[in-house]
Amino acid sequence: MTLEWFGEGCFKITETGNRFSILTETPSKDSGLPIPRHKTDVYLSVFSNLSDSLFNSNKKENEIFIINNAGDYELKDNFIRGMVVSVKEGLVKSIYTIKMEDIRVAYLGMINNKEWTPEAGNFLGEIDIMLIPIGGGEMLDAVQAVEVIKQVEPKIVIPMYYKIPGLKIKRGELNTFLNKMEIKKIEEMDKLLIKSRELENWGEEIKVYILKQS
């Protein structure tokens, strides 16, 4: 499995051999960030409304499978599960787990502290990789994100929705999160390439990986 990050909550998660890929939550138009136009099998959105998405008007329905609500999905032996965390003015917000190549990924999207509940924790279960917002505002801030991580205890944490060059939306600093996690040395990489056998004897240490914006 390979994970690449395009800023905000946008990741491309690709199965070995490029057999299958998932693209998550493209940056909003007001973010100032470019929208990736990669070929993908699935577009995963935390909101039921895709009006601000690349995939609202630029993609034909038969070209891509869009998941933007809770449910259980099986696509080419990959499994995606969604859980609703809030409904506000008819807009549904969800979080997801992805199982690809026997690796379990939690995509928490734009979840905030009020939406993080014991039910959400139970929904995630045992997680290998957690993609978690840390930038505050309408989402978890650094302190709240650390509390969620301590509860779930994933093997790997990859933060998202934080301040980066070119971003026009106000977000918290990455260093604030790293300090709260007591991380003195970060592992920064262009992309994360990981296999399930690497996680089998991982131990109890939670590692934080920082992906460079692609």
PDB file of C-alpha atoms in Angstrom:
ATOM      1  CA  MET A   1       0.000   0.000   0.000  1.00  0.00           C
ATOM      2  CA  THR A   2       1.137   3.516  -0.816  1.00  0.00           C
ATOM      3  CA  LEU A   3      -0.162   6.738   0.752  1.00  0.00           C
ATOM      4  CA  GLU A   4       0.402  10.169  -0.793  1.00  0.00           C
ATOM      5  CA  TRP A   5      -0.825  13.512   0.565  1.00  0.00           C
ATOM      6  CA  PHE A   6      -1.979  16.548  -1.418  1.00  0.00           C
ATOM      7  CA  GLY A   7      -2.694  18.907   1.477  1.00  0.00           C
ATOM      8  CA  GLU A   8      -5.730  19.342   3.760  1.00  0.00           C
ATOM      9  CA  GLY A   9      -7.575  15.989   3.903  1.00  0.00           C
ATOM     10  CA  CYS A  10      -6.608  14.768   0.450  1.00  0.00           C
ATOM     11  CA  PHE A  11      -4.787  11.439   0.290  1.00  0.00           C
ATOM     12  CA  LYS A  12      -4.347   8.920  -2.464  1.00  0.00           C
ATOM     13  CA  ILE A  13      -4.263   5.380  -1.090  1.00  0.00           C
ATOM     14  CA  THR A  14      -3.065   2.897  -3.676  1.00  0.00           C
ATOM     15  CA  GLU A  15      -2.942  -0.870  -3.663  1.00  0.00           C
ATOM     16  CA  THR A  16       0.363  -2.513  -4.626  1.00  0.00           C
ATOM     17  CA  GLY A  17       0.711  -2.734  -8.377  1.00  0.00           C
ATOM     18  CA  ASN A  18      -1.712   0.178  -8.905  1.00  0.00           C
ATOM     19  CA  ARG A  19      -4.590  -2.294  -9.023  1.00  0.00           C
ATOM     20  CA  PHE A  20      -6.930  -0.068  -6.998  1.00  0.00           C
ATOM     21  CA  SER A  21      -6.852   3.426  -5.517  1.00  0.00           C
ATOM     22  CA  ILE A  22      -8.894   5.699  -3.290  1.00  0.00           C
ATOM     23  CA  LEU A  23      -8.757   9.502  -3.328  1.00  0.00           C
ATOM     24  CA  THR A  24     -10.072  11.290  -0.245  1.00  0.00           C
ATOM     25  CA  GLU A  25     -11.608  14.758   0.202  1.00  0.00           C
ATOM     26  CA  THR A  26     -10.061  17.083  -2.381  1.00  0.00           C
ATOM     27  CA  PRO A  27      -9.096  20.588  -1.117  1.00  0.00           C
ATOM     28  CA  SER A  28     -11.905  23.146  -1.212  1.00  0.00           C
ATOM     29  CA  LYS A  29     -11.863  25.940  -3.780  1.00  0.00           C
ATOM     30  CA  ASP A  30     -11.060  28.562  -1.134  1.00  0.00           C
ATOM     31  CA  SER A  31      -8.047  26.632   0.204  1.00  0.00           C
ATOM     32  CA  GLY A  32      -5.715  27.990  -2.449  1.00  0.00           C
ATOM     33  CA  LEU A  33      -4.355  24.488  -3.037  1.00  0.00           C
ATOM     34  CA  PRO A  34      -4.440  22.714  -6.409  1.00  0.00           C
ATOM     35  CA  ILE A  35      -6.952  19.907  -6.816  1.00  0.00           C
ATOM     36  CA  PRO A  36      -5.257  16.646  -7.831  1.00  0.00           C
ATOM     37  CA  ARG A  37      -6.614  15.203 -11.042  1.00  0.00           C
ATOM     38  CA  HIS A  38      -5.349  11.674 -10.668  1.00  0.00           C
ATOM     39  CA  LYS A  39      -7.111   8.670 -12.079  1.00  0.00           C
ATOM     40  CA  THR A  40      -8.728   6.805  -9.194  1.00  0.00           C
ATOM     41  CA  ASP A  41     -11.267   4.058  -8.611  1.00  0.00           C
ATOM     42  CA  VAL A  42     -13.005   5.591  -5.591  1.00  0.00           C
ATOM     43  CA  TYR A  43     -13.561   9.122  -4.362  1.00  0.00           C
ATOM     44  CA  LEU A  44     -14.199   9.212  -0.620  1.00  0.00           C
ATOM     45  CA  SER A  45     -15.891  12.276   0.874  1.00  0.00           C
ATOM     46  CA  VAL A  46     -16.810  12.927   4.501  1.00  0.00           C
ATOM     47  CA  PHE A  47     -19.802  15.044   3.405  1.00  0.00           C
ATOM     48  CA  SER A  48     -22.972  13.943   1.675  1.00  0.00           C
ATOM     49  CA  ASN A  49     -22.896  17.139  -0.410  1.00  0.00           C
ATOM     50  CA  LEU A  50     -20.336  17.098  -3.248  1.00  0.00           C
ATOM     51  CA  SER A  51     -21.122  20.587  -4.577  1.00  0.00           C
ATOM     52  CA  ASP A  52     -17.594  21.859  -3.864  1.00  0.00           C
ATOM     53  CA  SER A  53     -15.863  18.790  -5.241  1.00  0.00           C
ATOM     54  CA  LEU A  54     -13.964  18.124  -8.423  1.00  0.00           C
ATOM     55  CA  PHE A  55     -16.162  15.073  -8.854  1.00  0.00           C
ATOM     56  CA  ASN A  56     -19.450  16.960  -8.874  1.00  0.00           C
ATOM     57  CA  SER A  57     -19.279  18.011 -12.523  1.00  0.00           C
ATOM     58  CA  ASN A  58     -15.994  16.904 -14.031  1.00  0.00           C
ATOM     59  CA  LYS A  59     -16.427  13.132 -13.803  1.00  0.00           C
ATOM     60  CA  LYS A  60     -18.894  10.808 -15.428  1.00  0.00           C
ATOM     61  CA  GLU A  61     -20.697   8.513 -13.026  1.00  0.00           C
ATOM     62  CA  ASN A  62     -19.333   5.367 -14.660  1.00  0.00           C
ATOM     63  CA  GLU A  63     -15.721   6.517 -14.334  1.00  0.00           C
ATOM     64  CA  ILE A  64     -15.481   6.594 -10.567  1.00  0.00           C
ATOM     65  CA  PHE A  65     -17.284   5.154  -7.560  1.00  0.00           C
ATOM     66  CA  ILE A  66     -18.229   7.924  -5.131  1.00  0.00           C
ATOM     67  CA  ILE A  67     -18.670   7.177  -1.428  1.00  0.00           C
ATOM     68  CA  ASN A  68     -20.057  10.088   0.560  1.00  0.00           C
ATOM     69  CA  ASN A  69     -22.172   8.467   3.258  1.00  0.00           C
ATOM     70  CA  ALA A  70     -22.226   5.654   5.791  1.00  0.00           C
ATOM     71  CA  GLY A  71     -22.422   2.023   4.750  1.00  0.00           C
ATOM     72  CA  ASP A  72     -20.360  -1.042   3.945  1.00  0.00           C
ATOM     73  CA  TYR A  73     -18.649  -1.221   0.568  1.00  0.00           C
ATOM     74  CA  GLU A  74     -16.591  -3.986  -1.055  1.00  0.00           C
ATOM     75  CA  LEU A  75     -14.656  -3.056  -4.178  1.00  0.00           C
ATOM     76  CA  LYS A  76     -12.105  -5.389  -5.752  1.00  0.00           C
ATOM     77  CA  ASP A  77     -11.483  -7.156  -2.420  1.00  0.00           C
ATOM     78  CA  ASN A  78     -11.019  -3.834  -0.615  1.00  0.00           C
ATOM     79  CA  PHE A  79     -13.426  -2.895   2.162  1.00  0.00           C
ATOM     80  CA  ILE A  80     -14.646   0.570   3.123  1.00  0.00           C
ATOM     81  CA  ARG A  81     -16.998   1.234   6.029  1.00  0.00           C
ATOM     82  CA  GLY A  82     -18.580   4.559   6.903  1.00  0.00           C
ATOM     83  CA  MET A  83     -20.227   5.843  10.077  1.00  0.00           C
ATOM     84  CA  VAL A  84     -22.277   9.031  10.411  1.00  0.00           C
ATOM     85  CA  VAL A  85     -20.934  11.332  13.132  1.00  0.00           C
ATOM     86  CA  SER A  86     -23.262  14.302  12.638  1.00  0.00           C
ATOM     87  CA  VAL A  87     -26.222  15.619  10.668  1.00  0.00           C
ATOM     88  CA  LYS A  88     -26.555  19.386  10.463  1.00  0.00           C
ATOM     89  CA  GLU A  89     -29.028  21.232   8.253  1.00  0.00           C
ATOM     90  CA  GLY A  90     -29.362  18.140   6.109  1.00  0.00           C
ATOM     91  CA  LEU A  91     -25.594  17.795   5.617  1.00  0.00           C
ATOM     92  CA  VAL A  92     -24.321  14.393   6.724  1.00  0.00           C
ATOM     93  CA  LYS A  93     -20.735  14.007   7.965  1.00  0.00           C
ATOM     94  CA  SER A  94     -19.062  10.591   8.179  1.00  0.00           C
ATOM     95  CA  ILE A  95     -15.803   8.909   9.147  1.00  0.00           C
ATOM     96  CA  TYR A  96     -14.406   5.821   7.443  1.00  0.00           C
ATOM     97  CA  THR A  97     -12.265   2.744   7.834  1.00  0.00           C
ATOM     98  CA  ILE A  98     -10.475   1.234   4.858  1.00  0.00           C
ATOM     99  CA  LYS A  99      -9.107  -2.294   4.687  1.00  0.00           C
ATOM    100  CA  MET A 100      -6.618  -2.764   1.887  1.00  0.00           C
ATOM    101  CA  GLU A 101      -3.982  -5.518   1.679  1.00  0.00           C
ATOM    102  CA  ASP A 102      -4.829  -6.534   5.280  1.00  0.00           C
ATOM    103  CA  ILE A 103      -3.953  -3.027   6.490  1.00  0.00           C
ATOM    104  CA  ARG A 104      -6.664  -1.086   8.337  1.00  0.00           C
ATOM    105  CA  VAL A 105      -6.741   2.682   7.812  1.00  0.00           C
ATOM    106  CA  ALA A 106      -8.950   5.121   9.704  1.00  0.00           C
ATOM    107  CA  TYR A 107      -9.872   8.286   7.822  1.00  0.00           C
ATOM    108  CA  LEU A 108     -11.342  10.749  10.319  1.00  0.00           C
ATOM    109  CA  GLY A 109     -11.947  13.488   7.783  1.00  0.00           C
ATOM    110  CA  MET A 110     -13.126  16.725   9.414  1.00  0.00           C
ATOM    111  CA  ILE A 111     -14.293  15.293  12.720  1.00  0.00           C
ATOM    112  CA  ASN A 112     -14.434  17.632  15.706  1.00  0.00           C
ATOM    113  CA  ASN A 113     -14.297  17.029  19.426  1.00  0.00           C
ATOM    114  CA  LYS A 114     -18.093  16.931  19.908  1.00  0.00           C
ATOM    115  CA  GLU A 115     -18.419  14.320  17.173  1.00  0.00           C
ATOM    116  CA  TRP A 116     -15.743  12.066  18.659  1.00  0.00           C
ATOM    117  CA  THR A 117     -17.798   9.705  20.827  1.00  0.00           C
ATOM    118  CA  PRO A 118     -17.354   6.233  22.371  1.00  0.00           C
ATOM    119  CA  GLU A 119     -19.441   4.947  19.451  1.00  0.00           C
ATOM    120  CA  ALA A 120     -16.925   6.397  17.004  1.00  0.00           C
ATOM    121  CA  GLY A 121     -14.082   4.743  18.898  1.00  0.00           C
ATOM    122  CA  ASN A 122     -15.878   1.396  18.842  1.00  0.00           C
ATOM    123  CA  PHE A 123     -16.530   1.798  15.129  1.00  0.00           C
ATOM    124  CA  LEU A 124     -12.821   2.179  14.402  1.00  0.00           C
ATOM    125  CA  GLY A 125     -11.748  -0.835  16.454  1.00  0.00           C
ATOM    126  CA  GLU A 126      -8.123  -1.881  15.954  1.00  0.00           C
ATOM    127  CA  ILE A 127      -6.411   0.430  13.483  1.00  0.00           C
ATOM    128  CA  ASP A 128      -3.008   0.264  11.828  1.00  0.00           C
ATOM    129  CA  ILE A 129      -2.898   3.744  10.303  1.00  0.00           C
ATOM    130  CA  MET A 130      -4.855   6.798  11.447  1.00  0.00           C
ATOM    131  CA  LEU A 131      -5.332   9.879   9.241  1.00  0.00           C
ATOM    132  CA  ILE A 132      -6.403  12.559  11.702  1.00  0.00           C
ATOM    133  CA  PRO A 133      -7.086  16.324  11.571  1.00  0.00           C
ATOM    134  CA  ILE A 134      -5.027  18.479  13.941  1.00  0.00           C
ATOM    135  CA  GLY A 135      -5.612  22.052  12.758  1.00  0.00           C
ATOM    136  CA  GLY A 136      -8.478  23.099  15.023  1.00  0.00           C
ATOM    137  CA  GLY A 137     -11.342  25.371  14.053  1.00  0.00           C
ATOM    138  CA  GLU A 138     -14.226  23.141  12.957  1.00  0.00           C
ATOM    139  CA  MET A 139     -12.033  20.079  13.512  1.00  0.00           C
ATOM    140  CA  LEU A 140      -9.914  18.481  16.214  1.00  0.00           C
ATOM    141  CA  ASP A 141      -7.050  20.636  17.415  1.00  0.00           C
ATOM    142  CA  ALA A 142      -3.642  19.300  18.454  1.00  0.00           C
ATOM    143  CA  VAL A 143      -4.623  18.566  22.064  1.00  0.00           C
ATOM    144  CA  GLN A 144      -7.893  16.876  21.106  1.00  0.00           C
ATOM    145  CA  ALA A 145      -6.187  14.833  18.373  1.00  0.00           C
ATOM    146  CA  VAL A 146      -3.635  13.500  20.854  1.00  0.00           C
ATOM    147  CA  GLU A 147      -6.442  12.365  23.156  1.00  0.00           C
ATOM    148  CA  VAL A 148      -8.121  10.489  20.303  1.00  0.00           C
ATOM    149  CA  ILE A 149      -4.820   8.844  19.364  1.00  0.00           C
ATOM    150  CA  LYS A 150      -4.260   7.713  22.944  1.00  0.00           C
ATOM    151  CA  GLN A 151      -7.716   6.137  23.025  1.00  0.00           C
ATOM    152  CA  VAL A 152      -7.449   4.287  19.709  1.00  0.00           C
ATOM    153  CA  GLU A 153      -3.726   3.445  19.843  1.00  0.00           C
ATOM    154  CA  PRO A 154      -3.009   3.045  16.125  1.00  0.00           C
ATOM    155  CA  LYS A 155       0.433   1.903  15.014  1.00  0.00           C
ATOM    156  CA  ILE A 156       0.968   4.838  12.676  1.00  0.00           C
ATOM    157  CA  VAL A 157      -0.433   8.374  12.766  1.00  0.00           C
ATOM    158  CA  ILE A 158      -0.443  10.730   9.796  1.00  0.00           C
ATOM    159  CA  PRO A 159      -1.751  14.230  10.627  1.00  0.00           C
ATOM    160  CA  MET A 160      -3.759  16.324   8.161  1.00  0.00           C
ATOM    161  CA  TYR A 161      -5.534  19.692   7.978  1.00  0.00           C
ATOM    162  CA  TYR A 162      -2.679  21.811   9.294  1.00  0.00           C
ATOM    163  CA  LYS A 163      -0.859  24.935   8.123  1.00  0.00           C
ATOM    164  CA  ILE A 164       1.272  24.487   4.995  1.00  0.00           C
ATOM    165  CA  PRO A 165       2.704  26.927   2.439  1.00  0.00           C
ATOM    166  CA  GLY A 166       0.106  28.191  -0.009  1.00  0.00           C
ATOM    167  CA  LEU A 167      -2.885  27.359   2.185  1.00  0.00           C
ATOM    168  CA  LYS A 168      -5.317  30.293   2.462  1.00  0.00           C
ATOM    169  CA  ILE A 169      -7.437  28.775   5.249  1.00  0.00           C
ATOM    170  CA  LYS A 170      -6.362  29.305   8.862  1.00  0.00           C
ATOM    171  CA  ARG A 171      -5.063  26.083  10.405  1.00  0.00           C
ATOM    172  CA  GLY A 172      -2.981  25.192  13.454  1.00  0.00           C
ATOM    173  CA  GLU A 173       0.752  24.547  13.274  1.00  0.00           C
ATOM    174  CA  LEU A 174       2.195  21.057  12.831  1.00  0.00           C
ATOM    175  CA  ASN A 175       4.786  21.719  15.542  1.00  0.00           C
ATOM    176  CA  THR A 176       2.034  22.244  18.122  1.00  0.00           C
ATOM    177  CA  PHE A 177       0.826  18.700  17.488  1.00  0.00           C
ATOM    178  CA  LEU A 178       4.346  17.256  17.472  1.00  0.00           C
ATOM    179  CA  ASN A 179       5.088  18.913  20.811  1.00  0.00           C
ATOM    180  CA  LYS A 180       1.886  17.516  22.341  1.00  0.00           C
ATOM    181  CA  MET A 181       2.832  14.060  21.042  1.00  0.00           C
ATOM    182  CA  GLU A 182       6.324  14.602  22.495  1.00  0.00           C
ATOM    183  CA  ILE A 183       7.877  13.885  19.103  1.00  0.00           C
ATOM    184  CA  LYS A 184      11.457  15.125  18.971  1.00  0.00           C
ATOM    185  CA  LYS A 185      12.435  13.612  15.627  1.00  0.00           C
ATOM    186  CA  ILE A 186       9.945  13.424  12.782  1.00  0.00           C
ATOM    187  CA  GLU A 187      10.014  11.018   9.875  1.00  0.00           C
ATOM    188  CA  GLU A 188       9.163  13.093   6.824  1.00  0.00           C
ATOM    189  CA  MET A 189       8.696  11.420   3.462  1.00  0.00           C
ATOM    190  CA  ASP A 190       7.300  11.992  -0.005  1.00  0.00           C
ATOM    191  CA  LYS A 191       4.978   8.983   0.362  1.00  0.00           C
ATOM    192  CA  LEU A 192       4.459   6.094   2.741  1.00  0.00           C
ATOM    193  CA  LEU A 193       4.979   2.635   1.304  1.00  0.00           C
ATOM    194  CA  ILE A 194       4.001  -0.088   3.786  1.00  0.00           C
ATOM    195  CA  LYS A 195       3.200  -3.802   3.751  1.00  0.00           C
ATOM    196  CA  SER A 196       1.083  -5.725   6.233  1.00  0.00           C
ATOM    197  CA  ARG A 197       4.000  -7.936   7.322  1.00  0.00           C
ATOM    198  CA  GLU A 198       5.831  -4.832   8.563  1.00  0.00           C
ATOM    199  CA  LEU A 199       3.002  -4.230  11.032  1.00  0.00           C
ATOM    200  CA  GLU A 200       2.815  -7.761  12.433  1.00  0.00           C
ATOM    201  CA  ASN A 201       5.477  -7.269  15.137  1.00  0.00           C
ATOM    202  CA  TRP A 202       5.171  -3.512  15.468  1.00  0.00           C
ATOM    203  CA  GLY A 203       5.062  -3.393  19.264  1.00  0.00           C
ATOM    204  CA  GLU A 204       3.343  -0.689  21.310  1.00  0.00           C
ATOM    205  CA  GLU A 205       5.109   2.363  19.918  1.00  0.00           C
ATOM    206  CA  ILE A 206       2.932   4.830  18.008  1.00  0.00           C
ATOM    207  CA  LYS A 207       4.913   6.364  15.156  1.00  0.00           C
ATOM    208  CA  VAL A 208       4.048   9.710  13.596  1.00  0.00           C
ATOM    209  CA  TYR A 209       4.856  10.050   9.905  1.00  0.00           C
ATOM    210  CA  ILE A 210       4.772  13.402   8.139  1.00  0.00           C
ATOM    211  CA  LEU A 211       3.997  13.296   4.430  1.00  0.00           C
ATOM    212  CA  LYS A 212       5.242  16.072   2.220  1.00  0.00           C
ATOM    213  CA  GLN A 213       2.589  17.697   0.082  1.00  0.00           C
ATOM    214  CA  SER A 214       2.718  16.095  -3.373  1.00  0.00           C
TER     215      SER A 214
END
